Tab-separated table of C-alpha atoms (C1' of nucleotides) in Angstrom:
chain	number	residue	atom	x	y	z
D	1	UNK	CA	-11.888	-20.162	13.159
D	2	UNK	CA	-8.673	-19.886	11.335
D	3	UNK	CA	-6.951	-17.951	14.133
D	4	UNK	CA	-7.259	-18.147	17.825
D	5	UNK	CA	-7.703	-14.711	19.578
D	6	UNK	CA	-4.208	-15.173	21.036
D	7	UNK	CA	-2.657	-15.662	17.589
D	8	UNK	CA	-4.461	-12.497	16.408
D	9	UNK	CA	-3.205	-10.706	19.288
D	10	UNK	CA	0.456	-11.664	18.507
D	11	UNK	CA	0.091	-10.110	15.110
D	12	UNK	CA	-1.423	-6.992	16.533
D	13	UNK	CA	1.525	-6.846	18.980
D	14	UNK	CA	3.935	-7.043	16.221
D	15	UNK	CA	2.323	-4.253	14.287
D	16	UNK	CA	2.160	-2.148	17.460
D	17	UNK	CA	5.725	-2.771	18.471
D	18	UNK	CA	7.117	-1.868	15.030
D	19	UNK	CA	5.126	1.394	14.839
D	20	UNK	CA	5.985	2.216	18.385
D	21	UNK	CA	9.696	1.869	17.890
D	22	UNK	CA	9.796	3.548	14.490
D	23	UNK	CA	7.703	6.514	15.912
D	24	UNK	CA	10.001	7.034	18.872
D	25	UNK	CA	13.053	6.636	16.669
D	26	UNK	CA	11.766	9.172	14.231
D	27	UNK	CA	10.862	11.599	17.015
D	28	UNK	CA	14.244	11.394	18.501
D	29	UNK	CA	15.837	11.996	15.069
D	30	UNK	CA	13.672	14.867	14.249
D	31	UNK	CA	14.036	16.570	17.618
D	32	UNK	CA	17.789	16.288	17.771
D	33	UNK	CA	18.815	16.380	14.033
D	34	UNK	CA	15.702	17.501	12.072
D	35	UNK	CA	16.083	14.322	10.121
D	36	UNK	CA	13.133	12.017	9.186
D	37	UNK	CA	13.637	8.263	9.451
D	38	UNK	CA	13.754	7.522	5.755
D	39	UNK	CA	16.360	10.223	5.309
D	40	UNK	CA	18.614	8.722	7.873
D	41	UNK	CA	18.307	5.270	6.435
D	42	UNK	CA	19.201	6.459	2.940
D	43	UNK	CA	22.285	8.192	4.409
D	44	UNK	CA	23.278	5.147	6.405
D	45	UNK	CA	22.981	2.777	3.498
D	46	UNK	CA	24.999	4.968	1.255
D	47	UNK	CA	27.731	5.208	3.856
D	48	UNK	CA	27.960	1.501	4.097
D	49	UNK	CA	28.109	1.042	0.364
D	50	UNK	CA	31.523	0.838	-1.509
D	51	UNK	CA	32.303	4.350	-2.944
D	52	UNK	CA	29.510	5.654	-0.737
D	53	UNK	CA	27.179	5.264	-3.697
D	54	UNK	CA	24.232	2.990	-4.745
D	55	UNK	CA	22.031	2.621	-7.747
D	56	UNK	CA	18.599	4.206	-7.184
D	57	UNK	CA	16.845	0.944	-7.730
D	58	UNK	CA	18.949	-0.962	-5.291
D	59	UNK	CA	18.748	1.880	-2.725
D	60	UNK	CA	14.896	1.947	-3.048
D	61	UNK	CA	14.698	-1.722	-2.241
D	62	UNK	CA	17.021	-1.392	0.809
D	63	UNK	CA	15.017	1.393	2.381
D	64	UNK	CA	11.631	-0.158	1.576
D	65	UNK	CA	10.479	2.465	-0.763
D	66	UNK	CA	9.048	2.500	-4.309
D	67	UNK	CA	11.358	3.861	-7.044
D	68	UNK	CA	9.256	6.958	-7.365
D	69	UNK	CA	9.238	7.394	-3.642
D	70	UNK	CA	13.009	7.277	-3.617
D	71	UNK	CA	13.273	9.775	-6.449
D	72	UNK	CA	11.466	12.445	-4.459
D	73	UNK	CA	13.463	11.496	-1.306
D	74	UNK	CA	16.807	11.873	-3.142
D	75	UNK	CA	15.485	15.197	-4.609
D	76	UNK	CA	15.113	16.487	-1.142
D	77	UNK	CA	18.357	15.191	0.108
D	78	UNK	CA	20.120	16.633	-2.904
D	79	UNK	CA	18.536	20.014	-2.424
D	80	UNK	CA	20.010	19.890	1.192
D	81	UNK	CA	23.377	19.008	-0.233
D	82	UNK	CA	23.606	15.687	1.571
D	83	UNK	CA	23.518	13.496	-1.479
D	84	UNK	CA	24.355	13.940	-5.216
D	85	UNK	CA	23.421	12.120	-8.352
D	86	UNK	CA	26.056	10.827	-10.729
D	87	UNK	CA	25.759	8.983	-13.969
D	88	UNK	CA	26.522	5.337	-14.269
D	89	UNK	CA	29.360	4.687	-16.795
D	90	UNK	CA	28.308	1.026	-17.622
D	91	UNK	CA	24.683	1.829	-17.947
D	92	UNK	CA	23.431	5.136	-19.330
D	93	UNK	CA	19.944	4.579	-17.835
D	94	UNK	CA	21.380	4.237	-14.424
D	95	UNK	CA	22.126	6.751	-11.718
D	96	UNK	CA	24.095	6.589	-8.559
D	97	UNK	CA	22.957	8.252	-5.388
D	98	UNK	CA	26.219	9.423	-3.856
D	99	UNK	CA	26.816	10.514	-0.223
D	100	UNK	CA	28.427	13.904	-0.062
D	101	UNK	CA	30.789	14.991	2.631
D	102	UNK	CA	28.127	17.064	4.183
D	103	UNK	CA	25.943	14.041	4.101
D	104	UNK	CA	28.563	11.923	5.770
D	105	UNK	CA	29.061	14.568	8.524
D	106	UNK	CA	25.281	14.869	9.099
D	107	UNK	CA	24.994	10.998	9.333
D	108	UNK	CA	27.810	10.880	11.912
D	109	UNK	CA	26.143	13.538	13.903
D	110	UNK	CA	22.851	11.695	13.972
D	111	UNK	CA	24.186	8.065	14.292
D	112	UNK	CA	24.428	8.060	18.109
D	113	UNK	CA	20.886	9.292	18.455
D	114	UNK	CA	19.654	6.569	15.921
D	115	UNK	CA	21.568	3.752	17.465
D	116	UNK	CA	20.871	4.853	20.969
D	117	UNK	CA	17.170	4.937	20.279
D	118	UNK	CA	17.242	1.404	18.847
D	119	UNK	CA	19.130	0.294	21.943
D	120	UNK	CA	16.741	2.053	24.272
D	121	UNK	CA	13.455	1.010	22.631
D	122	UNK	CA	14.252	-2.356	21.084
D	123	UNK	CA	17.454	-4.161	21.902
D	124	UNK	CA	17.744	-3.006	25.461
D	125	UNK	CA	14.408	-4.227	26.660
D	126	UNK	CA	15.012	-7.529	25.023
D	127	UNK	CA	18.583	-8.354	26.214
D	128	UNK	CA	21.244	-10.039	24.294
D	129	UNK	CA	19.849	-13.503	24.406
D	130	UNK	CA	16.384	-12.593	23.261
D	131	UNK	CA	17.854	-10.495	20.505
D	132	UNK	CA	19.340	-13.775	19.172
D	133	UNK	CA	16.015	-15.523	19.466
D	134	UNK	CA	14.377	-12.526	17.649
D	135	UNK	CA	16.802	-12.889	14.774
D	136	UNK	CA	16.126	-16.544	14.563
D	137	UNK	CA	12.414	-15.883	14.282
D	138	UNK	CA	12.756	-13.204	11.721
D	139	UNK	CA	15.082	-15.538	9.664
D	140	UNK	CA	12.296	-18.119	9.753
D	141	UNK	CA	9.913	-15.485	8.168
D	142	UNK	CA	12.322	-15.372	5.148
D	143	UNK	CA	13.644	-11.975	5.824
D	144	UNK	CA	17.248	-11.441	4.856
V	1	UNK	CA	30.106	1.680	18.361
V	2	UNK	CA	26.817	1.542	20.052
V	3	UNK	CA	25.453	-1.204	17.904
V	4	UNK	CA	27.179	-4.206	16.326
V	5	UNK	CA	26.320	-4.620	12.681
V	6	UNK	CA	24.381	-7.743	13.593
V	7	UNK	CA	22.208	-5.900	16.029
V	8	UNK	CA	21.490	-3.378	13.444
V	9	UNK	CA	20.677	-6.083	11.059
V	10	UNK	CA	18.092	-7.474	13.446
V	11	UNK	CA	16.315	-4.126	13.599
V	12	UNK	CA	16.241	-3.903	9.829
V	13	UNK	CA	14.885	-7.375	9.624
V	14	UNK	CA	12.061	-6.474	11.914
V	15	UNK	CA	11.181	-3.536	9.841
V	16	UNK	CA	11.315	-5.542	6.659
V	17	UNK	CA	9.222	-8.468	8.198
V	18	UNK	CA	6.526	-6.023	9.399
V	19	UNK	CA	6.266	-4.215	6.017
V	20	UNK	CA	6.417	-7.359	4.112
V	21	UNK	CA	3.574	-9.073	5.979
V	22	UNK	CA	1.397	-5.986	6.009
V	23	UNK	CA	1.957	-5.433	2.263
V	24	UNK	CA	0.905	-8.911	1.305
V	25	UNK	CA	-1.996	-8.898	3.662
V	26	UNK	CA	-3.193	-5.686	2.145
V	27	UNK	CA	-2.671	-6.880	-1.371
V	28	UNK	CA	-4.743	-10.034	-0.569
V	29	UNK	CA	-7.493	-7.920	0.907
V	30	UNK	CA	-7.610	-5.413	-1.898
V	31	UNK	CA	-7.612	-8.092	-4.501
V	32	UNK	CA	-10.309	-10.231	-3.064
V	33	UNK	CA	-12.518	-7.571	-1.281
V	34	UNK	CA	-11.432	-4.114	-2.287
V	35	UNK	CA	-10.726	-3.391	1.340
V	36	UNK	CA	-7.677	-1.581	2.540
V	37	UNK	CA	-5.875	-2.957	5.622
V	38	UNK	CA	-6.928	-0.045	7.936
V	39	UNK	CA	-10.569	-0.367	6.841
V	40	UNK	CA	-10.524	-4.041	7.822
V	41	UNK	CA	-8.947	-3.315	11.143
V	42	UNK	CA	-11.622	-0.801	12.090
V	43	UNK	CA	-14.311	-3.172	11.082
V	44	UNK	CA	-12.732	-5.954	13.015
V	45	UNK	CA	-12.217	-3.889	16.156
V	46	UNK	CA	-15.839	-2.738	16.054
V	47	UNK	CA	-17.195	-6.197	15.709
V	48	UNK	CA	-15.313	-7.304	18.813
V	49	UNK	CA	-16.550	-4.420	20.905
V	50	UNK	CA	-19.734	-4.653	23.029
V	51	UNK	CA	-22.630	-3.175	21.128
V	52	UNK	CA	-20.350	-3.234	17.970
V	53	UNK	CA	-19.512	0.311	18.896
V	54	UNK	CA	-16.351	2.219	20.122
V	55	UNK	CA	-15.534	5.769	20.801
V	56	UNK	CA	-13.600	7.519	18.087
V	57	UNK	CA	-10.648	8.113	20.341
V	58	UNK	CA	-10.286	4.566	21.606
V	59	UNK	CA	-10.691	3.236	18.115
V	60	UNK	CA	-7.972	5.542	16.808
V	61	UNK	CA	-5.555	4.283	19.410
V	62	UNK	CA	-6.528	0.561	18.684
V	63	UNK	CA	-5.851	0.906	14.952
V	64	UNK	CA	-2.750	3.091	15.385
V	65	UNK	CA	-4.153	6.099	13.728
V	66	UNK	CA	-4.161	9.795	14.827
V	67	UNK	CA	-7.647	11.112	15.651
V	68	UNK	CA	-7.897	13.156	12.486
V	69	UNK	CA	-6.790	10.141	10.525
V	70	UNK	CA	-9.598	8.048	11.980
V	71	UNK	CA	-12.103	10.869	11.302
V	72	UNK	CA	-11.468	10.616	7.525
V	73	UNK	CA	-11.292	6.860	7.568
V	74	UNK	CA	-14.731	6.728	9.280
V	75	UNK	CA	-15.888	9.242	6.706
V	76	UNK	CA	-15.157	6.785	3.942
V	77	UNK	CA	-16.651	3.812	5.813
V	78	UNK	CA	-19.745	5.663	6.510
V	79	UNK	CA	-20.041	6.744	2.911
V	80	UNK	CA	-19.797	3.090	1.965
V	81	UNK	CA	-22.496	2.233	4.595
V	82	UNK	CA	-20.226	0.009	6.628
V	83	UNK	CA	-20.139	2.081	9.737
V	84	UNK	CA	-22.426	4.731	11.135
V	85	UNK	CA	-21.738	7.507	13.773
V	86	UNK	CA	-24.027	7.738	16.871
V	87	UNK	CA	-24.013	10.350	19.624
V	88	UNK	CA	-22.844	9.318	23.142
V	89	UNK	CA	-25.478	9.764	25.828
V	90	UNK	CA	-23.142	10.306	28.765
V	91	UNK	CA	-20.750	12.633	26.987
V	92	UNK	CA	-21.998	15.111	24.484
V	93	UNK	CA	-18.534	15.571	23.145
V	94	UNK	CA	-18.250	11.920	22.252
V	95	UNK	CA	-19.247	9.894	19.252
V	96	UNK	CA	-19.497	6.121	18.662
V	97	UNK	CA	-18.436	4.581	15.484
V	98	UNK	CA	-20.965	1.727	15.048
V	99	UNK	CA	-20.635	-1.278	12.849
V	100	UNK	CA	-23.707	-1.526	10.525
V	101	UNK	CA	-25.208	-4.906	9.383
V	102	UNK	CA	-23.536	-4.233	5.933
V	103	UNK	CA	-20.250	-3.706	7.708
V	104	UNK	CA	-20.658	-6.846	9.655
V	105	UNK	CA	-21.425	-8.766	6.456
V	106	UNK	CA	-18.435	-7.269	4.610
V	107	UNK	CA	-16.200	-8.189	7.562
V	108	UNK	CA	-17.351	-11.760	7.568
V	109	UNK	CA	-16.558	-12.023	3.889
V	110	UNK	CA	-13.200	-10.607	4.294
V	111	UNK	CA	-12.254	-12.377	7.496
V	112	UNK	CA	-11.038	-15.728	5.985
V	113	UNK	CA	-8.697	-13.793	3.580
V	114	UNK	CA	-7.271	-11.647	6.419
V	115	UNK	CA	-6.758	-14.497	8.830
V	116	UNK	CA	-5.540	-16.847	6.129
V	117	UNK	CA	-2.950	-14.355	5.044
V	118	UNK	CA	-1.691	-13.928	8.597
V	119	UNK	CA	-1.380	-17.659	8.902
V	120	UNK	CA	0.384	-17.857	5.574
V	121	UNK	CA	2.707	-15.009	5.923
V	122	UNK	CA	3.444	-14.921	9.576
V	123	UNK	CA	2.174	-17.718	11.902
V	124	UNK	CA	2.646	-20.531	9.591
V	125	UNK	CA	6.298	-20.037	8.794
V	126	UNK	CA	6.921	-19.656	12.596
V	127	UNK	CA	5.102	-22.652	13.953
V	128	UNK	CA	3.153	-22.881	17.150
V	129	UNK	CA	6.085	-22.929	19.504
V	130	UNK	CA	7.846	-19.900	18.012
V	131	UNK	CA	4.702	-17.865	17.988
V	132	UNK	CA	4.827	-18.304	21.777
V	133	UNK	CA	8.382	-17.163	21.826
V	134	UNK	CA	7.357	-14.265	19.651
V	135	UNK	CA	4.606	-13.292	21.930
V	136	UNK	CA	6.910	-13.382	24.869
V	137	UNK	CA	9.506	-11.124	23.108
V	138	UNK	CA	6.815	-8.624	22.150
V	139	UNK	CA	5.476	-8.514	25.742
V	140	UNK	CA	9.145	-7.720	26.795
V	141	UNK	CA	8.932	-4.693	24.559
V	142	UNK	CA	6.085	-3.438	26.595
V	143	UNK	CA	3.390	-3.925	23.990
V	144	UNK	CA	-0.021	-4.926	25.308
C	1	DG	C1'	22.178	-5.402	-37.792
C	2	DC	C1'	17.271	-4.948	-36.414
C	3	DG	C1'	13.399	-4.822	-33.821
C	4	DC	C1'	11.155	-5.906	-29.447
C	5	DA	C1'	10.637	-6.835	-24.779
C	6	DC	C1'	12.476	-5.187	-20.718
C	7	DT	C1'	14.732	-2.110	-17.079
C	8	DA	C1'	16.034	2.529	-14.938
C	9	DG	C1'	14.561	6.537	-13.394
C	10	DA	C1'	11.431	10.597	-13.585
C	11	DT	C1'	6.758	12.772	-13.546
C	12	DG	C1'	1.431	13.552	-13.142
C	13	DC	C1'	-1.888	12.407	-10.243
C	14	DA	C1'	-4.545	10.942	-6.478
C	15	DC	C1'	-4.778	9.978	-1.708
C	16	DA	C1'	-4.049	8.733	3.028
C	17	DC	C1'	-2.061	10.671	6.957
C	18	DG	C1'	-0.172	13.878	10.811
C	19	DC	C1'	-0.107	18.509	12.849
C	20	DA	C1'	-2.077	22.750	14.337
C	21	DA	C1'	-6.048	25.090	15.215
C	22	DC	C1'	-11.074	25.456	16.273
C	23	DG	C1'	-15.582	24.896	18.512
C	24	DT	C1'	-17.897	22.289	21.830
C	25	DT	C1'	-18.388	20.019	26.135
C	26	DC	C1'	-16.829	18.155	30.439
C	27	DT	C1'	-14.368	18.878	34.958
C	28	DA	C1'	-12.047	20.584	38.810
C	29	DA	C1'	-10.589	24.405	41.599
C	30	DG	C1'	-11.900	28.672	43.692
Y	1	DC	C1'	-21.690	29.210	40.630
Y	2	DT	C1'	-17.941	30.626	38.027
Y	3	DT	C1'	-14.121	29.991	35.427
Y	4	DA	C1'	-9.836	27.907	33.688
Y	5	DG	C1'	-8.036	24.036	31.750
Y	6	DA	C1'	-8.456	19.804	29.490
Y	7	DA	C1'	-10.708	16.354	26.390
Y	8	DC	C1'	-13.353	15.102	22.051
Y	9	DG	C1'	-13.944	15.173	17.256
Y	10	DT	C1'	-13.460	17.876	12.990
Y	11	DT	C1'	-11.227	20.713	9.464
Y	12	DG	C1'	-7.550	23.306	6.822
Y	13	DC	C1'	-3.202	22.601	5.310
Y	14	DG	C1'	1.109	20.498	4.007
Y	15	DT	C1'	3.543	16.504	2.751
Y	16	DG	C1'	5.226	11.848	1.840
Y	17	DT	C1'	4.026	7.937	-0.871
Y	18	DG	C1'	2.355	4.490	-4.556
Y	19	DC	C1'	0.439	3.635	-9.193
Y	20	DA	C1'	0.308	4.468	-13.858
Y	21	DT	C1'	2.655	6.416	-17.535
Y	22	DC	C1'	6.560	8.339	-20.094
Y	23	DT	C1'	11.195	8.676	-22.085
Y	24	DA	C1'	15.664	6.861	-22.700
Y	25	DG	C1'	18.624	3.055	-22.882
Y	26	DT	C1'	19.823	-2.072	-22.840
Y	27	DG	C1'	20.285	-6.662	-24.657
Y	28	DC	C1'	18.372	-10.755	-26.484
Y	29	DG	C1'	16.489	-13.430	-30.503
Y	30	DC	C1'	16.217	-13.865	-35.154
DNA sequence: GCGCACTAGATGCACACGCAACGTTCTAAG
DNA sequence: CTTAGAACGTTGCGTGTGCATCTAGTGCGC
């Protein structure tokens, strides 16, 4: 037996916890702002980036999507006017996804919901100290 | 500011860790046994259940799928002969998903790959002590 | 300078999944 | 006993996603 039943249970708990938090988070965002989770994450990443812009490839990695997946997602966000595409001067192959003012505004509306949900469903139940433990454990898994 | 940037980072790490482990796990299973992750989980849950059978509804909850999602998944597994459907005596609405001998065999082939991958990508990097910490944290999140 | 391998992003295609709706069956209230 | 409501599993439909492929563009080796 490679794994004890308790070890297996821990892995199952991890899956369940992540899905549970993400599901509730997305439900809150959809209800209050009609915004799916990946959409929010794209907006948030762009807002943090210098010039509110990111190369498609980099953005895809940050939000855990394939390049093609991100292409479609940006298509939708662009259609809604939250994001625009701009050419990259230094590399004619490259494109920037750029956060528009409307996108920024939409993000700022949704941010309290997003961050509140993470507090409520994740950080809150843990408490400050355990969040640090959690961070340490995740770092051990090689996650940046 | 509801969340510090570090708190936000911890949530992002959690997402990344879960996706990363699941992706590698599924890649190993597909490569070695041509078995997707949800398929394996259904087989494993059935093997653990008394009579190697579980009601569709219960199974759906266990593997974190909607009822309709499980219906299709069982369709595929039944087509491959790994699972069969049997009526429920006590409730004519209900169906059991039942693990066939072929399914049991397939599961036993794949189990070392599955459990080895969890060891390699999750439990191993943590170490015995931190796995206990992890279990404690997950329990605090209300996950059973 | 010229090819050749590589990267970036988009697209065709297939597919797994959730939601809403439906028929069937159980259950509880009257 | 009857009936309204809920639960179980399935199906039609829409959609988000990854893989393979394609085109355009880059840059390194020779």
